Amino acid sequence: MAGNLSDPQTWLEQHGDYLYRCAMLRVRDATVAEEMVQETFLAALQAKDRFAGQSSERSWLVGIMKHKVVDHFRKSVREQPVSDVELMNDEFTGLFDKDGHWKIETTGPKEWMDPSSALDKAQFWQVLRRCLDGLPPRTSRVFALREIDDMPSEEICAAMKLTKSNLWVMLHRARTHLRSCLEQNYQGLTT
Amino acid sequence: MPNCDKVTALVSASLDHSLPLHKRLAVRLHFLICVWCQRYLTQVRFLREAVREHPERLESAESPSSTALSPGARERIGQALRDDRR
């Protein structure tokens, strides 16, 4: 019997919005995110007798959702060329001068004083979330799989139907964009 | 010698797969003369660790595009749960 789970009737109230944000972070599409929330709850109902109680109810639900998200990508993503828009060429060409060096006064990474102290600040995470929203959807999806969920490159390529080199380019663009977006929009890092 | 554009791409790649020795050496050499690319490495690594260790902070952070389930979706999901339990 599911010892530590709360009554499933309360799940939507307790976890619905959290799971929705959690899904939006990974799929970047409101309709799909809603679907993911529903599928997560239905799968959780099926599996509730197997809940081992080693994690909290919420992280158990999030774990189910992560699987649902990858399943969704496997089924829905079609092979398509990675467009220039997706690769954000404009932003990139602006970072370096004609010889490929940082424009030191403007784009060169500044020193971050005490970055770990930012981790306690709600504002840091809000800025980071907004910066992620600024990425093209496919780019932020692969960033979430790789950096947040620690999925191996090979599995991401298979699920998202990407070549390794395209994946690496997208991840590089994502990291570079997030690094500079955070530096510009979260003052606490450089002061 | 690779420039900063190339070095940052190598640095980023090193987070996803191991680089051949000559590329690792090229990055090391470049770091001797370029504090900006060194910072780039430290900072993208910091970001990776931050989101891996605290995914719940990012998941729960509000953004204009995702705050809460819409009333319509909430209704549909509630209904689906009730149907399923019947």
Short mmCIF file of C-alpha atoms in Angstrom, two decimals:
data_model
loop_
_atom_site.label_atom_id
_atom_site.label_comp_id
_atom_site.label_asym_id
_atom_site.label_seq_id
_atom_site.Cartn_x
_atom_site.Cartn_y
_atom_site.Cartn_z
CA MET A 1 0.00 0.00 0.00
CA ALA A 2 1.15 3.52 -0.69
CA GLY A 3 2.26 4.47 2.76
CA ASN A 4 3.43 8.04 2.39
CA LEU A 5 1.41 9.32 -0.54
CA SER A 6 -1.33 11.83 -0.01
CA ASP A 7 -4.84 11.30 -1.36
CA PRO A 8 -4.67 11.57 -5.17
CA GLN A 9 -7.69 13.87 -5.04
CA THR A 10 -5.40 16.50 -3.57
CA TRP A 11 -2.57 16.08 -6.10
CA LEU A 12 -3.86 18.60 -8.60
CA GLU A 13 -4.23 21.20 -5.88
CA GLN A 14 -0.87 20.46 -4.25
CA HIS A 15 1.35 19.85 -7.25
CA GLY A 16 -0.52 20.94 -10.39
CA ASP A 17 1.07 24.36 -10.81
CA TYR A 18 4.52 23.17 -9.82
CA LEU A 19 4.40 20.33 -12.33
CA TYR A 20 3.17 22.73 -14.98
CA ARG A 21 6.16 25.04 -14.48
CA CYS A 22 8.39 22.03 -14.35
CA ALA A 23 7.01 20.83 -17.71
CA MET A 24 7.20 24.30 -19.27
CA LEU A 25 10.86 24.47 -18.35
CA ARG A 26 11.45 21.32 -20.40
CA VAL A 27 8.99 21.48 -23.29
CA ARG A 28 8.46 25.24 -23.77
CA ASP A 29 4.90 24.82 -25.05
CA ALA A 30 1.80 25.44 -22.92
CA THR A 31 -0.43 22.84 -24.59
CA VAL A 32 2.19 20.12 -24.40
CA ALA A 33 3.04 21.09 -20.81
CA GLU A 34 -0.61 20.67 -19.79
CA GLU A 35 -0.66 17.28 -21.46
CA MET A 36 2.46 16.29 -19.56
CA VAL A 37 0.88 17.25 -16.25
CA GLN A 38 -2.18 15.14 -17.01
CA GLU A 39 -0.13 12.14 -18.17
CA THR A 40 2.06 12.39 -15.09
CA PHE A 41 -0.92 12.25 -12.74
CA LEU A 42 -2.50 9.35 -14.63
CA ALA A 43 0.75 7.38 -14.64
CA ALA A 44 1.22 8.16 -10.95
CA LEU A 45 -2.25 6.79 -10.18
CA GLN A 46 -1.34 3.56 -11.96
CA ALA A 47 1.96 3.29 -10.15
CA LYS A 48 1.00 4.52 -6.72
CA ASP A 49 1.16 1.08 -5.10
CA ARG A 50 4.77 0.85 -6.13
CA PHE A 51 5.78 4.15 -4.52
CA ALA A 52 8.74 3.20 -2.37
CA GLY A 53 8.65 6.23 -0.14
CA GLN A 54 12.37 6.90 -0.56
CA SER A 55 11.73 10.28 -2.12
CA SER A 56 9.12 12.89 -1.46
CA GLU A 57 5.81 12.67 -3.26
CA ARG A 58 6.72 15.70 -5.32
CA SER A 59 10.08 14.45 -6.52
CA TRP A 60 8.45 11.11 -7.34
CA LEU A 61 5.95 12.98 -9.54
CA VAL A 62 8.73 15.05 -11.13
CA GLY A 63 10.62 11.83 -11.91
CA ILE A 64 7.57 10.45 -13.69
CA MET A 65 7.19 13.69 -15.59
CA LYS A 66 10.78 13.64 -16.85
CA HIS A 67 10.15 10.25 -18.42
CA LYS A 68 6.91 11.47 -19.98
CA VAL A 69 8.70 14.46 -21.48
CA VAL A 70 11.40 12.32 -23.10
CA ASP A 71 8.72 9.91 -24.41
CA HIS A 72 6.91 12.88 -25.87
CA PHE A 73 10.05 14.08 -27.67
CA ARG A 74 10.79 10.59 -29.00
CA LYS A 75 7.33 10.35 -30.52
CA SER A 76 6.84 13.88 -31.77
CA VAL A 77 10.20 15.27 -32.86
CA ARG A 78 10.85 14.96 -36.55
CA GLU A 79 14.19 15.17 -38.17
CA GLN A 80 14.72 18.68 -39.45
CA PRO A 81 17.69 20.83 -40.19
CA VAL A 82 18.79 23.12 -37.38
CA SER A 83 18.04 26.58 -38.70
CA ASP A 84 20.21 29.65 -38.43
CA VAL A 85 17.56 31.26 -36.28
CA GLU A 86 17.81 28.36 -33.88
CA LEU A 87 21.54 28.87 -33.73
CA MET A 88 21.20 32.59 -32.99
CA ASN A 89 23.91 33.65 -35.36
CA ASP A 90 23.30 37.36 -34.89
CA GLU A 91 23.87 37.31 -31.19
CA PHE A 92 26.96 35.26 -31.73
CA THR A 93 28.67 37.31 -34.34
CA GLY A 94 28.36 40.27 -31.96
CA LEU A 95 30.33 38.59 -29.18
CA PHE A 96 33.71 38.53 -30.86
CA ASP A 97 35.66 40.98 -32.99
CA LYS A 98 36.75 40.19 -36.52
CA ASP A 99 39.71 38.19 -35.24
CA GLY A 100 37.48 36.09 -33.00
CA HIS A 101 38.51 37.73 -29.72
CA TRP A 102 36.16 38.94 -26.98
CA LYS A 103 35.25 42.60 -27.23
CA ILE A 104 36.83 43.10 -23.85
CA GLU A 105 34.96 46.20 -22.70
CA THR A 106 31.54 44.87 -23.62
CA THR A 107 31.30 41.13 -24.20
CA GLY A 108 34.33 39.78 -22.34
CA PRO A 109 33.17 37.75 -19.29
CA LYS A 110 33.50 39.85 -16.12
CA GLU A 111 34.73 38.48 -12.84
CA TRP A 112 31.94 36.93 -10.73
CA MET A 113 32.64 37.76 -7.12
CA ASP A 114 30.81 35.19 -5.04
CA PRO A 115 28.46 33.32 -7.36
CA SER A 116 27.43 30.65 -4.84
CA SER A 117 25.85 33.31 -2.64
CA ALA A 118 23.42 34.00 -5.50
CA LEU A 119 21.99 30.49 -5.23
CA ASP A 120 19.92 31.46 -2.17
CA LYS A 121 18.35 34.42 -3.93
CA ALA A 122 14.94 33.99 -5.55
CA GLN A 123 15.78 36.78 -7.97
CA PHE A 124 18.77 34.89 -9.36
CA TRP A 125 16.55 31.98 -10.33
CA GLN A 126 13.90 34.23 -11.79
CA VAL A 127 16.47 35.95 -13.98
CA LEU A 128 17.93 32.60 -15.04
CA ARG A 129 14.46 31.30 -15.91
CA ARG A 130 13.76 34.39 -18.02
CA CYS A 131 17.11 34.02 -19.75
CA LEU A 132 16.20 30.42 -20.58
CA ASP A 133 12.90 31.61 -22.00
CA GLY A 134 14.93 33.88 -24.28
CA LEU A 135 16.51 30.89 -26.01
CA PRO A 136 14.90 29.36 -29.09
CA PRO A 137 12.63 26.51 -27.87
CA ARG A 138 14.66 23.63 -29.25
CA THR A 139 17.85 25.05 -27.81
CA SER A 140 16.38 25.43 -24.36
CA ARG A 141 14.90 21.90 -24.51
CA VAL A 142 18.31 20.35 -25.12
CA PHE A 143 19.85 22.58 -22.45
CA ALA A 144 17.30 21.30 -19.91
CA LEU A 145 17.93 17.66 -20.84
CA ARG A 146 21.69 17.99 -20.74
CA GLU A 147 22.41 20.46 -17.97
CA ILE A 148 19.45 20.13 -15.63
CA ASP A 149 18.62 16.45 -16.07
CA ASP A 150 22.17 15.25 -16.81
CA MET A 151 21.14 13.11 -19.74
CA PRO A 152 24.03 11.69 -21.81
CA SER A 153 24.57 13.34 -25.22
CA GLU A 154 23.88 10.08 -27.10
CA GLU A 155 20.43 9.73 -25.55
CA ILE A 156 19.57 13.36 -26.24
CA CYS A 157 20.62 12.98 -29.89
CA ALA A 158 18.44 9.87 -30.24
CA ALA A 159 15.38 11.41 -28.60
CA MET A 160 15.68 14.78 -30.34
CA LYS A 161 16.89 13.37 -33.67
CA LEU A 162 19.98 15.55 -33.74
CA THR A 163 23.50 14.85 -34.85
CA LYS A 164 26.13 15.11 -32.14
CA SER A 165 27.73 18.12 -33.70
CA ASN A 166 24.40 19.95 -33.91
CA LEU A 167 23.71 19.11 -30.29
CA TRP A 168 27.09 20.44 -29.22
CA VAL A 169 26.64 23.64 -31.15
CA MET A 170 23.20 24.17 -29.60
CA LEU A 171 24.51 23.52 -26.09
CA HIS A 172 27.39 25.88 -26.62
CA ARG A 173 25.06 28.62 -27.83
CA ALA A 174 22.75 28.01 -24.87
CA ARG A 175 25.55 28.21 -22.29
CA THR A 176 27.02 31.30 -23.87
CA HIS A 177 23.67 33.06 -24.03
CA LEU A 178 22.76 32.17 -20.45
CA ARG A 179 26.14 33.20 -19.10
CA SER A 180 25.98 36.65 -20.61
CA CYS A 181 22.22 37.10 -20.02
CA LEU A 182 22.72 36.39 -16.32
CA GLU A 183 25.74 38.65 -16.06
CA GLN A 184 23.79 41.51 -17.63
CA ASN A 185 20.52 41.03 -15.80
CA TYR A 186 21.50 39.82 -12.35
CA GLN A 187 23.63 42.54 -10.80
CA GLY A 188 24.64 40.47 -7.77
CA LEU A 189 27.28 38.54 -9.71
CA THR A 190 29.67 41.31 -10.59
CA THR A 191 29.29 43.69 -7.65
CA MET B 1 46.56 29.17 -32.07
CA PRO B 2 42.76 29.15 -31.72
CA ASN B 3 41.05 32.47 -30.89
CA CYS B 4 38.46 33.11 -28.12
CA ASP B 5 35.58 32.19 -30.41
CA LYS B 6 37.11 28.74 -31.01
CA VAL B 7 38.37 28.29 -27.46
CA THR B 8 34.95 28.90 -25.89
CA ALA B 9 33.47 26.31 -28.27
CA LEU B 10 36.17 23.83 -27.17
CA VAL B 11 35.58 24.66 -23.51
CA SER B 12 31.87 24.04 -23.94
CA ALA B 13 32.53 20.82 -25.87
CA SER B 14 34.71 19.60 -23.01
CA LEU B 15 31.60 19.55 -20.82
CA ASP B 16 29.98 17.06 -23.21
CA HIS B 17 32.82 14.83 -24.37
CA SER B 18 36.53 14.48 -23.78
CA LEU B 19 38.77 16.48 -26.08
CA PRO B 20 41.81 15.08 -27.84
CA LEU B 21 45.11 15.96 -26.18
CA HIS B 22 46.20 18.60 -28.70
CA LYS B 23 42.95 20.49 -28.22
CA ARG B 24 43.22 20.31 -24.45
CA LEU B 25 46.73 21.71 -24.72
CA ALA B 26 45.60 24.50 -27.02
CA VAL B 27 42.96 25.51 -24.46
CA ARG B 28 45.49 25.42 -21.62
CA LEU B 29 47.92 27.59 -23.58
CA HIS B 30 45.20 30.06 -24.46
CA PHE B 31 44.22 30.33 -20.78
CA LEU B 32 47.74 31.54 -19.99
CA ILE B 33 47.06 34.70 -21.96
CA CYS B 34 43.28 35.06 -21.66
CA VAL B 35 41.49 35.56 -18.36
CA TRP B 36 38.13 35.99 -20.16
CA CYS B 37 38.09 32.49 -21.57
CA GLN B 38 39.15 31.14 -18.16
CA ARG B 39 36.18 32.94 -16.64
CA TYR B 40 33.95 31.52 -19.34
CA LEU B 41 34.89 27.99 -18.27
CA THR B 42 34.42 28.67 -14.55
CA GLN B 43 31.08 30.34 -15.12
CA VAL B 44 29.46 27.84 -17.48
CA ARG B 45 30.59 25.10 -15.11
CA PHE B 46 29.08 27.01 -12.20
CA LEU B 47 25.80 27.28 -14.11
CA ARG B 48 25.72 23.57 -14.81
CA GLU B 49 26.33 22.73 -11.14
CA ALA B 50 23.75 25.27 -10.01
CA VAL B 51 20.92 23.87 -12.13
CA ARG B 52 21.84 20.24 -11.44
CA GLU B 53 21.99 20.73 -7.71
CA HIS B 54 18.94 22.95 -7.39
CA PRO B 55 16.54 22.01 -10.18
CA GLU B 56 13.61 22.77 -7.88
CA ARG B 57 14.64 26.43 -7.69
CA LEU B 58 14.47 26.74 -11.45
CA GLU B 59 11.33 24.63 -11.72
CA SER B 60 9.46 26.75 -9.22
CA ALA B 61 10.73 30.10 -10.53
CA GLU B 62 7.93 32.04 -12.15
CA SER B 63 8.32 33.37 -15.62
CA PRO B 64 5.86 35.43 -17.63
CA SER B 65 5.20 32.46 -19.90
CA SER B 66 4.56 29.91 -17.19
CA THR B 67 2.98 30.75 -13.88
CA ALA B 68 0.12 28.33 -13.32
CA LEU B 69 -2.20 25.90 -15.05
CA SER B 70 -4.98 27.70 -16.88
CA PRO B 71 -8.47 27.21 -15.38
CA GLY B 72 -9.46 25.23 -18.48
CA ALA B 73 -6.52 22.85 -18.18
CA ARG B 74 -7.09 22.46 -14.46
CA GLU B 75 -10.70 21.49 -15.15
CA ARG B 76 -9.72 18.96 -17.86
CA ILE B 77 -7.00 17.36 -15.76
CA GLY B 78 -9.29 17.14 -12.72
CA GLN B 79 -11.91 15.44 -14.88
CA ALA B 80 -9.40 12.99 -16.35
CA LEU B 81 -8.26 12.03 -12.85
CA ARG B 82 -11.83 11.47 -11.70
CA ASP B 83 -12.68 9.40 -14.80
CA ASP B 84 -9.61 7.29 -14.34
CA ARG B 85 -10.36 6.48 -10.73
CA ARG B 86 -13.88 5.38 -11.46
#
